[in-house]
Structure formats: C-alpha cells, structure tokens
Coordinates of C-alpha atoms in Angstrom, one line a residue:
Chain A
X117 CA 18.8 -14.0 22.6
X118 CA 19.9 -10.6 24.2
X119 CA 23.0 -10.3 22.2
X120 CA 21.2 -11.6 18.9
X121 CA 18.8 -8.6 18.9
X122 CA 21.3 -6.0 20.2
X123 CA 23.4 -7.0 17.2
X124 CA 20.1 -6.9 14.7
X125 CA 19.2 -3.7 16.0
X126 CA 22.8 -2.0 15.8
X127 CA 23.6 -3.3 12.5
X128 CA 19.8 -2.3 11.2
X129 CA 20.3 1.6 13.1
X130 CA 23.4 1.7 11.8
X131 CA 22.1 1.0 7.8
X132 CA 19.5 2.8 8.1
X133 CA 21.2 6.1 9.5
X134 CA 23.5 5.5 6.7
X135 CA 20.8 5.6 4.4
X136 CA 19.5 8.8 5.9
X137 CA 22.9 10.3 5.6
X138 CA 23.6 9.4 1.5
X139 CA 20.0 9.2 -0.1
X140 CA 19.3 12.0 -2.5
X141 CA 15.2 11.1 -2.0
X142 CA 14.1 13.0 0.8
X143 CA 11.3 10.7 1.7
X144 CA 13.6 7.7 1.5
X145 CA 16.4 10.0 3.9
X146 CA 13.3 10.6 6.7
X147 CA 11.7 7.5 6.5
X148 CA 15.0 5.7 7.3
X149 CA 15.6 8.8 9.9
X150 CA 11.9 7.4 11.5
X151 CA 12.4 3.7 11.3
X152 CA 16.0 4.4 12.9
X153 CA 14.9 6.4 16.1
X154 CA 12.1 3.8 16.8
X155 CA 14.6 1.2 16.5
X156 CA 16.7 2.9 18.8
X157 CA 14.2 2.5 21.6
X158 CA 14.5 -1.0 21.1
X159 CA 18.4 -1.2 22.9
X160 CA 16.6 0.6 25.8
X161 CA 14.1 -2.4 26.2
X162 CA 17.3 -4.7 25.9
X163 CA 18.7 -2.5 28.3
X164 CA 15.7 -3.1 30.9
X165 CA 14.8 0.6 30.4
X166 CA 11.0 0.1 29.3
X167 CA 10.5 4.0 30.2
X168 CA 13.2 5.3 28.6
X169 CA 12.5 3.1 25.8
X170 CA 8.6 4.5 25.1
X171 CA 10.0 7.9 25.5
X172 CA 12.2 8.0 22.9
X173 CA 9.6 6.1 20.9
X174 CA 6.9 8.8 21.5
X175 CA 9.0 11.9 21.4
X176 CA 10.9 10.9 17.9
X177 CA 7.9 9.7 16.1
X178 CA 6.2 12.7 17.1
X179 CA 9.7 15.3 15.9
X180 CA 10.4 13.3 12.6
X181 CA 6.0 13.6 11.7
X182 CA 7.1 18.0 12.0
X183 CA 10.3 17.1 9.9
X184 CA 8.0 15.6 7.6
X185 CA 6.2 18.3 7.8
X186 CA 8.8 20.5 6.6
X187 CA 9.9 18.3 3.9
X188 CA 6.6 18.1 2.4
X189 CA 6.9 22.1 2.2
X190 CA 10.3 22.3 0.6
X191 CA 10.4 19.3 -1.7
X192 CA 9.0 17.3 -4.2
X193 CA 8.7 14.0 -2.0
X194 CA 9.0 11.6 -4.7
X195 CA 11.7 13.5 -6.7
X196 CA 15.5 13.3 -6.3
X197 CA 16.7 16.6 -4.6
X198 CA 20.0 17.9 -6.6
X199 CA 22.6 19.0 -4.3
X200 CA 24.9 21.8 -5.0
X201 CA 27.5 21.0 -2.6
X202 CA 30.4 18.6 -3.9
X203 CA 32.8 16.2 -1.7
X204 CA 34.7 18.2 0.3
X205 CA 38.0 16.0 1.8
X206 CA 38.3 18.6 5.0
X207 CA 34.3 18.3 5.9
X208 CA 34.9 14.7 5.5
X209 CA 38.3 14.2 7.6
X210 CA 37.5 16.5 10.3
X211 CA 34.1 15.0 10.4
X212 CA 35.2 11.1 10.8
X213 CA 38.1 12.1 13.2
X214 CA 35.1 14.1 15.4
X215 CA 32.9 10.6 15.6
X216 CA 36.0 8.2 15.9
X217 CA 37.1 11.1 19.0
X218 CA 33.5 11.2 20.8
X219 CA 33.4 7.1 20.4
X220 CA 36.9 7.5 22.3
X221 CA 35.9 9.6 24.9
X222 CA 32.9 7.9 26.2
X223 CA 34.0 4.5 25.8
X224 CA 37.4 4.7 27.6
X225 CA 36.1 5.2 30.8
X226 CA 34.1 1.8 30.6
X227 CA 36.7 0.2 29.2
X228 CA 38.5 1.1 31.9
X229 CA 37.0 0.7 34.7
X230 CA 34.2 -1.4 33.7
X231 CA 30.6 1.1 34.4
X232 CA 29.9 1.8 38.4
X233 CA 26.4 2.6 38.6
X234 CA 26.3 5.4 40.8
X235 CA 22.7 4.4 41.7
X236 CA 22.1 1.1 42.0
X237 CA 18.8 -0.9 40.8
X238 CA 16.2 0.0 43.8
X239 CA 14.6 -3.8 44.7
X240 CA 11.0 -3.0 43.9
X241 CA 11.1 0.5 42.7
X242 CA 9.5 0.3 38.8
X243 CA 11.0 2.0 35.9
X244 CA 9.7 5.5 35.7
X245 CA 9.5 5.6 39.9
X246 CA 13.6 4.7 39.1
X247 CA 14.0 7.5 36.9
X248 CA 11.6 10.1 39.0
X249 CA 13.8 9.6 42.6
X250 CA 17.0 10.3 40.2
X251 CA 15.6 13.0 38.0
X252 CA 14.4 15.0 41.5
X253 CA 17.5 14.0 43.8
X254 CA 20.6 13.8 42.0
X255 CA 20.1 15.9 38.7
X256 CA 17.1 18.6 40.2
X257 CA 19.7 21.8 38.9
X258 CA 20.3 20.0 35.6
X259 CA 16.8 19.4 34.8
X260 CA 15.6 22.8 36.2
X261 CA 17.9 24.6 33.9
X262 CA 16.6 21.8 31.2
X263 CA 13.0 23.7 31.8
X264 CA 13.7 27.0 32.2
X265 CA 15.5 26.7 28.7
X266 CA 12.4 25.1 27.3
X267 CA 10.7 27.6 28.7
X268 CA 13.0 30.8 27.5
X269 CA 12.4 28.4 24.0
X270 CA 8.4 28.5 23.8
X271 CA 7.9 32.2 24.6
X272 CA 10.2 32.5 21.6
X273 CA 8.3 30.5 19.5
X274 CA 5.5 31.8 20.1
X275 CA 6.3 35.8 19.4
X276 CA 7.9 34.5 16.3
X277 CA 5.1 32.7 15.3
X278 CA 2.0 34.6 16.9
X279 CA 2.3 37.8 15.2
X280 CA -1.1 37.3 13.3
X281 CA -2.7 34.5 15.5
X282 CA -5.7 36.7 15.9
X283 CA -6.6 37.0 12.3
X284 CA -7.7 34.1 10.5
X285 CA -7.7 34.0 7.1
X286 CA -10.5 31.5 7.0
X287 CA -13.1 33.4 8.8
X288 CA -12.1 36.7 6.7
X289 CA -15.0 38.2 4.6
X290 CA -13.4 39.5 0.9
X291 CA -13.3 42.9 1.3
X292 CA -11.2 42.1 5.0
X293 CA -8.7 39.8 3.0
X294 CA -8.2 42.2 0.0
X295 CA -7.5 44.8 2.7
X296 CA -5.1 42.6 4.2
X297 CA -3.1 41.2 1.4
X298 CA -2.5 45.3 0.0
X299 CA -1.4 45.5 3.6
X300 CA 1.3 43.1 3.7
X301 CA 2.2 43.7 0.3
X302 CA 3.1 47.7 1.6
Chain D
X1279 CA 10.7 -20.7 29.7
X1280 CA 9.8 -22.5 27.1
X1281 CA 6.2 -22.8 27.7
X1282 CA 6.4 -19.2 28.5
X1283 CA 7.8 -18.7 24.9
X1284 CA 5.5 -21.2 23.4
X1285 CA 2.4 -19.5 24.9
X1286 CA 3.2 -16.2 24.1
X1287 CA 3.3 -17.2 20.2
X1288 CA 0.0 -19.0 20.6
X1289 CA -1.5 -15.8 22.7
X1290 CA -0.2 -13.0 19.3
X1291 CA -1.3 -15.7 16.8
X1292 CA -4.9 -15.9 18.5
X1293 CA -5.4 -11.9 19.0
X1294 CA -4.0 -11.4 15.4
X1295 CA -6.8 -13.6 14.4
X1296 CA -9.5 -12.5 16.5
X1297 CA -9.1 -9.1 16.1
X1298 CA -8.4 -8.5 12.1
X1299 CA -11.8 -11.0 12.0
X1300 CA -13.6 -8.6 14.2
X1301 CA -11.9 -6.0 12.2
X1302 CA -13.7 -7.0 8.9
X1303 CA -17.1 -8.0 10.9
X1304 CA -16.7 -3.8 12.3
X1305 CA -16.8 -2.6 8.5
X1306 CA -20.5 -4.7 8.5
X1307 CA -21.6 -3.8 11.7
X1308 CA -20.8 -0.3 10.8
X1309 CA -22.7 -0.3 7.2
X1310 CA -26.0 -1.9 9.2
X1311 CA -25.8 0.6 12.0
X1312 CA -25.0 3.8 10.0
X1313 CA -28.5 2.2 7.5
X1314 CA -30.3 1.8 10.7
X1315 CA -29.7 5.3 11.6
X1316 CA -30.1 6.7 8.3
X1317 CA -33.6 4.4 8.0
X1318 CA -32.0 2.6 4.9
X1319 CA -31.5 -1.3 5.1
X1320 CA -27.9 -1.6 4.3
X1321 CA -26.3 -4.6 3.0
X1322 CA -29.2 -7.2 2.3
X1323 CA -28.3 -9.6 -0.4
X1324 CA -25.5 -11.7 0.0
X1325 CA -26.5 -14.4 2.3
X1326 CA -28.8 -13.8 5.6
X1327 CA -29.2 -10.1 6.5
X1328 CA -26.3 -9.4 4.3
X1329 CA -24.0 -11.2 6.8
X1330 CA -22.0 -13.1 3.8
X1331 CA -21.5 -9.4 2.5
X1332 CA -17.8 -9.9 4.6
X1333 CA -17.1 -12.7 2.7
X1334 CA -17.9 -10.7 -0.8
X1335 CA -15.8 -8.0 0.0
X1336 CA -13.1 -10.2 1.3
X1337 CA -12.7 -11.7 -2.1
X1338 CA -13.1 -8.9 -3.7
X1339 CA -10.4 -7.0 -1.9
X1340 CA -7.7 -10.3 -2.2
X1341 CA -8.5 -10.7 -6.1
X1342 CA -8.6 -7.1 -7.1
X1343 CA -5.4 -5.6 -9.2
X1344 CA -3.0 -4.4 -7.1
X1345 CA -1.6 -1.5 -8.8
X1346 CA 1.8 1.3 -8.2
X1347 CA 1.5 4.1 -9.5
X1348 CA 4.5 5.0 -11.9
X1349 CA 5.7 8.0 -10.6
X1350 CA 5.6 6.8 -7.0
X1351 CA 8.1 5.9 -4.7
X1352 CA 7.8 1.5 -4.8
X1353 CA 8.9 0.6 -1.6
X1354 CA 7.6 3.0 0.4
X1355 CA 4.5 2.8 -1.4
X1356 CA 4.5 -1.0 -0.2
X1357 CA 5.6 -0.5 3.1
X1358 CA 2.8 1.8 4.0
X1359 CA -0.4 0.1 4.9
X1360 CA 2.0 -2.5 6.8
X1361 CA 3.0 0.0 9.4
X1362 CA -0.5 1.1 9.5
X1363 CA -1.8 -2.5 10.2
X1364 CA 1.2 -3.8 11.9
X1365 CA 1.4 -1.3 14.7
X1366 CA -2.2 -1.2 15.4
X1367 CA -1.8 -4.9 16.1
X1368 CA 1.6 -4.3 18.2
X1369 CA -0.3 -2.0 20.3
X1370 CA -2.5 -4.8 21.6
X1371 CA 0.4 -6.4 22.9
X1372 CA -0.1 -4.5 25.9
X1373 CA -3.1 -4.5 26.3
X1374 CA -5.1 -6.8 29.3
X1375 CA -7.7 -7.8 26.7
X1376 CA -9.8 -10.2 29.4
X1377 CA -9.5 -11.6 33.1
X1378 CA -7.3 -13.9 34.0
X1379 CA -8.9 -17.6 33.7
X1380 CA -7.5 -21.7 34.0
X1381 CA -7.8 -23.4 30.6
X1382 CA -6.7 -27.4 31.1
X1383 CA -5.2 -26.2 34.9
X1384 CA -3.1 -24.1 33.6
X1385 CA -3.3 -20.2 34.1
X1386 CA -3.7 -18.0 31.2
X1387 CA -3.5 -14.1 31.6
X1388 CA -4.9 -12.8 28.3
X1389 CA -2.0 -10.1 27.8
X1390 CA 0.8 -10.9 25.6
X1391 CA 3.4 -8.7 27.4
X1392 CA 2.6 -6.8 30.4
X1393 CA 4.7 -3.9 30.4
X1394 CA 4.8 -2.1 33.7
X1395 CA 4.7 1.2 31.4
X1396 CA 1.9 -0.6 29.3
X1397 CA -0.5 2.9 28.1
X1398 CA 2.8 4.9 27.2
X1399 CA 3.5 2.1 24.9
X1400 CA -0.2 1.7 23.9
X1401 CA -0.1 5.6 23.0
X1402 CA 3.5 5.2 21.1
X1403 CA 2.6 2.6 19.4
X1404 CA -0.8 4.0 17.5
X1405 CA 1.1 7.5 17.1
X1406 CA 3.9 5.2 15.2
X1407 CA 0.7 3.9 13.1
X1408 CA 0.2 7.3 11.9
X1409 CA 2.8 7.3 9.5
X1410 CA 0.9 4.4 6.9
X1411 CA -1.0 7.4 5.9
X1412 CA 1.7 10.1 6.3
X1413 CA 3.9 7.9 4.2
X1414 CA 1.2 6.5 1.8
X1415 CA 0.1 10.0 1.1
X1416 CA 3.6 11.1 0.1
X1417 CA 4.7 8.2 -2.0
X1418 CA 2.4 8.3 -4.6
X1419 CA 2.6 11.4 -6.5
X1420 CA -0.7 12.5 -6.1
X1421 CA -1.9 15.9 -4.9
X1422 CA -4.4 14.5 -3.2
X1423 CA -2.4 12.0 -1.4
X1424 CA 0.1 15.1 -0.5
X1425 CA -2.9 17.3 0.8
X1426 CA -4.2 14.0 2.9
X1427 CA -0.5 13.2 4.5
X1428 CA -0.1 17.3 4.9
X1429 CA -3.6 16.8 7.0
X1430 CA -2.6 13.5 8.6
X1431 CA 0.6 15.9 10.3
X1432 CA -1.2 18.3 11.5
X1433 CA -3.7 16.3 13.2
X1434 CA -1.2 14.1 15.1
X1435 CA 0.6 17.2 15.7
X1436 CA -2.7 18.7 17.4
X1437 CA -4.0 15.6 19.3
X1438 CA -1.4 13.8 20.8
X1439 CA -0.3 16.6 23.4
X1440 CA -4.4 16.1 24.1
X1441 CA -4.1 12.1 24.4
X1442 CA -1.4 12.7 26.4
X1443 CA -2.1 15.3 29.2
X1444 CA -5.9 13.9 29.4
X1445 CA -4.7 10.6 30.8
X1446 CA -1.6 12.2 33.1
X1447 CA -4.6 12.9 35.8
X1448 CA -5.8 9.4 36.1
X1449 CA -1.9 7.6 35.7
X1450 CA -1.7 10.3 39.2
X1451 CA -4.4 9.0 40.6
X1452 CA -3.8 5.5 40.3
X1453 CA 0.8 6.0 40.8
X1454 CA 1.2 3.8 38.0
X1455 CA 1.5 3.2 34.1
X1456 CA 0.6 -0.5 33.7
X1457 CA -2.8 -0.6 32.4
X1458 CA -3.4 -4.1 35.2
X1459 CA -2.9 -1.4 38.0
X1460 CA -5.6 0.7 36.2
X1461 CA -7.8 -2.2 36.5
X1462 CA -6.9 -3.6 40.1
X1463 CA -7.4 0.1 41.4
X1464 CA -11.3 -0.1 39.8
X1465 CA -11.9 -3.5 41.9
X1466 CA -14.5 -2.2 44.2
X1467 CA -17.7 -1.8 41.9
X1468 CA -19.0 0.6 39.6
X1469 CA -18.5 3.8 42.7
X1470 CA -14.7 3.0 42.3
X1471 CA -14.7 3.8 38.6
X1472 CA -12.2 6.7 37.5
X1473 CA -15.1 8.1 35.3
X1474 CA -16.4 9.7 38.5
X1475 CA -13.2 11.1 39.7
X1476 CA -12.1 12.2 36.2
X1477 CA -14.6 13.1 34.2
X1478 CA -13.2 15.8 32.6
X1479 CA -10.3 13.2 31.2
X1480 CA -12.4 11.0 30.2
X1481 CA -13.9 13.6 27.7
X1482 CA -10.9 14.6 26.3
X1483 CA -9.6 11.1 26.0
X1484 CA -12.5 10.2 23.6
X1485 CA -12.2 13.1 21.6
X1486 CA -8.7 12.6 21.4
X1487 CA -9.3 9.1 20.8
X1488 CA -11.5 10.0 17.6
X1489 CA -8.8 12.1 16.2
X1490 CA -6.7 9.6 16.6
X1491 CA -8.6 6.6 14.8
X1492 CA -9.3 9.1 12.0
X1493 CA -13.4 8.8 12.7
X1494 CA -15.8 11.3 11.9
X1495 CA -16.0 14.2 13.1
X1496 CA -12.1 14.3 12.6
X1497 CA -11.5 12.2 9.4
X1498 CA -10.1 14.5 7.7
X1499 CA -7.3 12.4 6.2
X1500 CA -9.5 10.4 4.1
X1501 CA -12.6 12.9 3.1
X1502 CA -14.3 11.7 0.1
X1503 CA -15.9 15.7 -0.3
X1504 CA -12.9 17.2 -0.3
X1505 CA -10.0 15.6 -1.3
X1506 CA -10.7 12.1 -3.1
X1507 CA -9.6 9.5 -0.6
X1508 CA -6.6 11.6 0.9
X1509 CA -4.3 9.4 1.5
X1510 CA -5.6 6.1 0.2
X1511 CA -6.4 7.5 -3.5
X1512 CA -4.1 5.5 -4.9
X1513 CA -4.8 2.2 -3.4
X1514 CA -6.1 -0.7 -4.2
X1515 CA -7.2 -4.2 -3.0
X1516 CA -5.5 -5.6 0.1
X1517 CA -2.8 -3.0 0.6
X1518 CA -6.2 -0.8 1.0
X1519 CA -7.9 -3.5 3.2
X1520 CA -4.7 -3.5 5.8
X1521 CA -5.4 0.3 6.1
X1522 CA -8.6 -0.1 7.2
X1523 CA -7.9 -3.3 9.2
X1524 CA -5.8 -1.2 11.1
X1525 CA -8.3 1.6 11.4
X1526 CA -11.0 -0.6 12.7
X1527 CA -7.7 -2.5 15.6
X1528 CA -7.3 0.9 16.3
X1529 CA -11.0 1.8 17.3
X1530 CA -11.0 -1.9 19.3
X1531 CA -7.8 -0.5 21.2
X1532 CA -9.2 2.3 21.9
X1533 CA -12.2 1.1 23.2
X1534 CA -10.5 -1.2 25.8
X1535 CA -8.4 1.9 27.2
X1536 CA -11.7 3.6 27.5
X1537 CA -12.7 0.6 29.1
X1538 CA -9.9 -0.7 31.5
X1539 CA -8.8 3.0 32.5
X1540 CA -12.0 4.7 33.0
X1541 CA -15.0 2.0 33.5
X1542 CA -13.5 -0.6 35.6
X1543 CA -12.1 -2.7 33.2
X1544 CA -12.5 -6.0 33.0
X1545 CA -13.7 -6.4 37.0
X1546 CA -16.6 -8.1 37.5
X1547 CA -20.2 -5.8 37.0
X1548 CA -22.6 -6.8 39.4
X1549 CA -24.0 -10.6 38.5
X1550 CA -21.8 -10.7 35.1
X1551 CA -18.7 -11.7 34.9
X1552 CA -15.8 -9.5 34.2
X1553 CA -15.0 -11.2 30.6
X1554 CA -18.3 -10.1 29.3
X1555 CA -18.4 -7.2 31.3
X1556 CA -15.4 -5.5 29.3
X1557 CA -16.3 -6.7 26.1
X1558 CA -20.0 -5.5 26.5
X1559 CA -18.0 -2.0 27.5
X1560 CA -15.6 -2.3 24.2
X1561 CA -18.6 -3.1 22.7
X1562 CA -20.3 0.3 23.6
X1563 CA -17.6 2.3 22.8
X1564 CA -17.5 0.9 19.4
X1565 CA -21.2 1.9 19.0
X1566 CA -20.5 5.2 19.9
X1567 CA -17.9 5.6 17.5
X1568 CA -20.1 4.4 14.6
X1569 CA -23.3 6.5 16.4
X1570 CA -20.9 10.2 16.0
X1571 CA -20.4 9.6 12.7
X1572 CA -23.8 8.4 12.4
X1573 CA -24.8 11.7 14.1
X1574 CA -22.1 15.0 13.1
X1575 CA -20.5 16.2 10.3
X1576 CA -17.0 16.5 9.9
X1577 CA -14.7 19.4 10.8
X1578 CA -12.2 21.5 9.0
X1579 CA -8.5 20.9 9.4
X1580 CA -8.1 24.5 10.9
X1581 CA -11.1 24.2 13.5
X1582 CA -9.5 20.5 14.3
X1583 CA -6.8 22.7 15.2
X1584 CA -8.4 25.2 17.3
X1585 CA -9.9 22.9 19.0
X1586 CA -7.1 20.8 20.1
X1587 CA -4.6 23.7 21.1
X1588 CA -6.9 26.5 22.0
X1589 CA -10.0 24.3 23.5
X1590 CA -8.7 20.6 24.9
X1591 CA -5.1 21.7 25.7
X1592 CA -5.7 24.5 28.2
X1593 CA -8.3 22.3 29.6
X1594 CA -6.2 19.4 30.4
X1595 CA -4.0 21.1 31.9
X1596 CA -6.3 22.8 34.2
X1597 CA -7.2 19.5 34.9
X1598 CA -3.7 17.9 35.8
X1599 CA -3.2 20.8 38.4
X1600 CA -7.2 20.4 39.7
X1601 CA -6.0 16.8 40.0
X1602 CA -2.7 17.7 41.4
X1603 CA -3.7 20.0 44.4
X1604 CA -6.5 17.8 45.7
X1605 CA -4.1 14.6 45.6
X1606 CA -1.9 17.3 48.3
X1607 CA -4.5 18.2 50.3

C-alpha cells in the first residue's frame, strides 16, 4: 500500500513539476507548481512525519497564493506568455549534469551505508514534540542563525516597502491626491 | 485491518453525505433567518414553509446549462469548484465530529482519521480550499473574475497569519495539536472551558474564521455591489453549487473548531448529553454567522487589510507572550 502511493505520488510530482517547468500558460505553470508542493507533503505522511507533512502543506499553499499574486500582476493568465529566450545546449548540459550531481551526492551515502538515524524514534514522544527536542538540542545555532536571517529579512522588507505606509491613497481628499501625484511625478 | 478499512470508507461516505445535505438545508436556513431578521417571509411556496424550496433549487442547479467560457482556460476552469468542495470535505477528516458511542457492540469513534496534528491540518486544509476561487477567478477571462481572485489573495494573505497565531495560545495551553486532546482537556464542565482562559483567541479566531469562509463582513470575493459575482461570474449550475457546498462545509468546520477548542467540545453539558451538546454549539455558531451578515455591512479590501495586519496581528501576538509568561510563572 505504502510503496503503491509513494510511487503515485513521485511519478504525479514528478509530471507535474515537469509541467511547471515547459508550459508557456502561466496559470497552467503555477497551478501544477501548487498541486506539486501539496503533493509533496504527501511522502512526509508516508514517511510518518504528519508535522512535517502539514507544514509544508501550509507554508507552500500560502507562498504559491503570493506567486499568484505576482503572476496575476505581470500576465495575461489565460494567454500564452512568448518567451524570448531560445534552447541554449550549455544552460541545458550544465543544468542536467548539476541535478544528476546533487542526486549523487545525497544518495551515495545511503546507499552506502544504509541511513543511521542519529536520533532515534523517542517511544511516546508525538511528532512535533519529536521535532521540538531536535530543533532546541542538536540544531539550536542552525536554527538561531535561521531567525536572525529572517529577521535581518523582514526589517528589509519592510523599509523597502513602508516608505509611504502612512499615506493612504484611499482616505486622500482630491486636492491631497493631486498634490501628491505632481509630487511623485517631480 | 480490514474492518478498520472497511469502517473508515463507511465513516467518509456517511459525513460526505450528511454534511453536503446539511450544506444545501444551510442555504434555506440562511434565506429564512436573514427574512426573519429583515421582517420579510422568505421562501414560502414550494411545499410547507418553503421547506421543498431545497429540492427546487436542487433541480434547478443539476439541469441548468453548464457553460465555459471561450476564452477561458477549460481545465482549470473545471477543476476549480472541485478543490473548493473537495478540500472543505477533506478537512473534516480530522475533525472529532461527536462522542465516541457502541453501535451493534462495536465502538465507533466518529472521526475518520485522528491525526495527532489534527487543527494544523484542519487549518491547511481550508487554506488549500482557497484556491477554487483564486483559480476560478483567473480562468475565465473575465475582469471581474481577475479583480475577485486578486481579492481572494489578499485576504488569505491577511488572515491566515491571524488564524494561525490566535489558536498558538490555546495549542500552549493544552501541549498538544490533536483536536481529541482539546476536547479531553475541557472534561471538567463549563469552568474548564478555554473561552475563559482565552478569550482574547477566541475573538480573533472567529473573525478570522469569517474571513476565512468568505462571510459578510469579509465577503469580498464574491460582492454582488461591486464586482458582479467575483469570482463565480462565470459559473453556472452545479460547478456553482459545489462552490457554495464548500462554502457552507466550511462554516460547519468552522463551527466545530469553535466548538471543540474553545466551548468544551463535545463533553457532556450538564443533563445533555455530549452529542447534542456539540451540535447545539455548531449549531450556534452557524446562527451567528448568518446573524453578522444579517446585522453589518461589508468591508473594503484595504480596511480587511488593516485590520488583519495592523489590528488582529499585533494583538495575537501580545496574546501568545501574555499566554507565554503566565504558563512560566
């Protein structure tokens, strides 16, 4: 049962990415990107991960809706968009080799050696209890430096994007929005 | 194993059921209450009271033409209003929907699969439902389906954080994520209820909750005023009726994690018994629902905004450390 759906999954993750990858519609490319990340959290509940699992559920459904975002912005969602950029055989060698390299690298060891679990299942401990005693024993520095760069990341975010919170241009009379407007036109 | 297999089918068939037929009876209920409140009569002349009016609209819906646009993009045009309606339903699966009971000596716990991180898939699960009309809106080549998906991303860009840190207080409280814990910690009568301990929560929860189920005040997807039908302009027939089925499982599954995480759940209330006790509770919250919309106008997208990051947020997370330091002392 457990290898029938890991199979289902990987085959349907891999299509769809594949789909995201090649399709000139860029709803067609995100929706595929979409279906694919939720999919993925599908191996983490073959896996036994449930936590793991609804966190990559609810952090990718909630990055691809601001990518949506972003597309509705730039392109015509139903269109085709007509790419300027033709088959280039280095991008595409260099590219392959890079994947079939990485797929190398992290499989050898396991191939190896089989996969030691440097932390074994703890009898009665539940999924995200599991994941907390790692997160604040072994990987503390790691996931320190994981919020400080978050951190260093929204203060940027929000003086590039908070120059004219205070201003609304809603609540503007018209004599305050003409004056603006020849302002930002200067 | 088998029988575990067997009974899980039966259990999804018989909530499916139940709940996309409680699902249609909510669009009556809803037309009679909002008439009530308006001192009109509402639907009066199809059978009793109206109450066959389900059964005209059902027909109505299933025979109407079911139409694509030409300019719009077929399949995911289709596919739409089934991931609206699908994951509403896949979010009950976690969902303790009533006490445990014996049917024919054998012990039935009403939940299909009991997760131990059952809200944080609840919660995924309805944000994954808000991309039927994020996807409807962009399909079909219509500017008003564009401006009602452009307002469907902004408001689940604005509420979930607000869904999110609102219920981190009582998942500290309580140590856990499975929604059973939430109700095993209520146990000890209506004092033990998290309402009292987290009332502030509870309050962003709802609203949260309304933004979430697209209900007035925040149904700004769909706003006949302003921009047609949003998202559903283009629709017709039963691919519109599964978005509202899944509207309507929505406000059910909201209602029961109103219930089972602040109000005791489905413990026993005094002399009734715990099965009536939570749907009487789902029940009210349902009413309330339909008694806001009876009651406020809706808001703009920018003020649904505001109020979300500038309003709800800061105050949740005042609320997580509140809850925080008095759990160390």
């Amino acid at each position: 049962m457990e290898t029938f759906a890991f199979y289902f999954l990987a085959i349907s993750i891999t299509i769809l990415f594949t789909i995201t990858v090649w399709s000139k519609n860029i709803l067609n490319a995100m929706t595929a990107l979409a279906a694919g990340m939720i999919l993925i959290s599908g191996l983490f509940f073959i896996l036994r991960a449930d936590f793991l699992g609804v966190v990559q559920l609810i952090v990718y459904v909630g990055a691809v809706m601001a990518l949506y975002a972003f597309g509705m912005m730039f392109f015509d969602a139903t269109g085709t968009v007509k790419e300027k950029n033709r088959p280039n055989f280095t991008v595409l060698l260099l590219g392959v080799l890079t994947a079939v390299l990485l797929v190398g690298i992290f499989t050898a060891p396991t191939l190896i050696n089989g996969v030691p679990s440097f932390y074994p299942e703890m009898a009665g401990a539940t999924n995200p209890q599991a994941v907390g005693l790692v997160l604040f024993t072994k990987y503390l520095v790691p996931f320190e430096v994981a919020a400080i760069m978050l951190l260093v990341a929204m203060i940027a975010g929000i003086i590039l994007a908070g120059k004219k919170m205070d201003n609304s241009i809603s609540r503007m009379s018209e004599e305050e929005l003409k004056a603006q407007l020849e302002k930002d036109s200067k | 194993m088998d029988g575990y297999i067997v009974g899980t089918i039966i259990k999804a068939i018989l909530v499916l059921a139940i709940i996309s037929a409680l699902a249609g009876f909510g669009t009556y209920i809803e037309r009679k209450i909002l008439a009530f409140m308006q001192r009109r009569l509402g639907p009066m002349h199809v059978g009793p009271y109206g109450l066959l009016q389900l059964a005209a609209d059902g027909i109505k819906l299933f025979t109407k033409e079911d139409f694509i646009p030409s300019g719009a993009n077929k399949f995911i045009f289709m596919l739409a209003p089934v991931i609206t309606a699908a994951t509403a339903f896949i979010a009950l699966a976690a969902v303790p929907l009533l006490p445990e009971f014996n049917l024919f000596g054998i012990e039935v716990r009403p939940i299909i699969s009991d997760l131990n991180i059952g809200i944080l898939f609840v919660l995924g699960m309805m944000a994954a439902g808000l991309y039927g009309p994020l996807l409807a809106g962009m399909s079909q080549r219509n500017k008003w389906g564009l401006l009602g998906s452009a307002r469907t991303a902004i408001q689940f860009l604005s509420y979930e954080v607000v869904t999110g840190l609102s219920l981190l207080a009582p998942i500290m409280i309580v140590g856990s994520l499975s929604l059973i814990d939430f109700n095993n910690y209520q146990s000890g009568g209506i004092t033990h209820w998290l309402i009292w301990q987290q009332p502030l929560a509870f309050i962003l929860f709802i609203i949260a909750g309304f933004a979430e189920t697209n209900r007035t005040p925040f149904d700004l997807l769909e706003h006949e005023a302003e921009i047609v039908a949003g998202y559903a302009t283009e629709y017709s027939g039963m691919r519109w009726g599964m978005f509202f089925i899944g509207e309507y499982a929505n406000m059910i599954t909201i209602g029961f994690l109103a219930a089972l995480i602040f109000f005791g759940g489905f413990n026993s209330w005094g002399f009734i018994p715990g099965g009536l006790a939570i749907i009487l509770k789902v029940s009210f919250f349902f009413f309330l629902m339909l008694w806001v919309r009876a009651s406020w106008p809706h808001i703009r997208p920018d003020q649904l905004m505001w109020l979300c990051w500038k309003v709800l947020m800061p105050l949740a997370v005042i609320n997580v450390t509140l809850t925080g330091l008095w759990m160390m002392i």
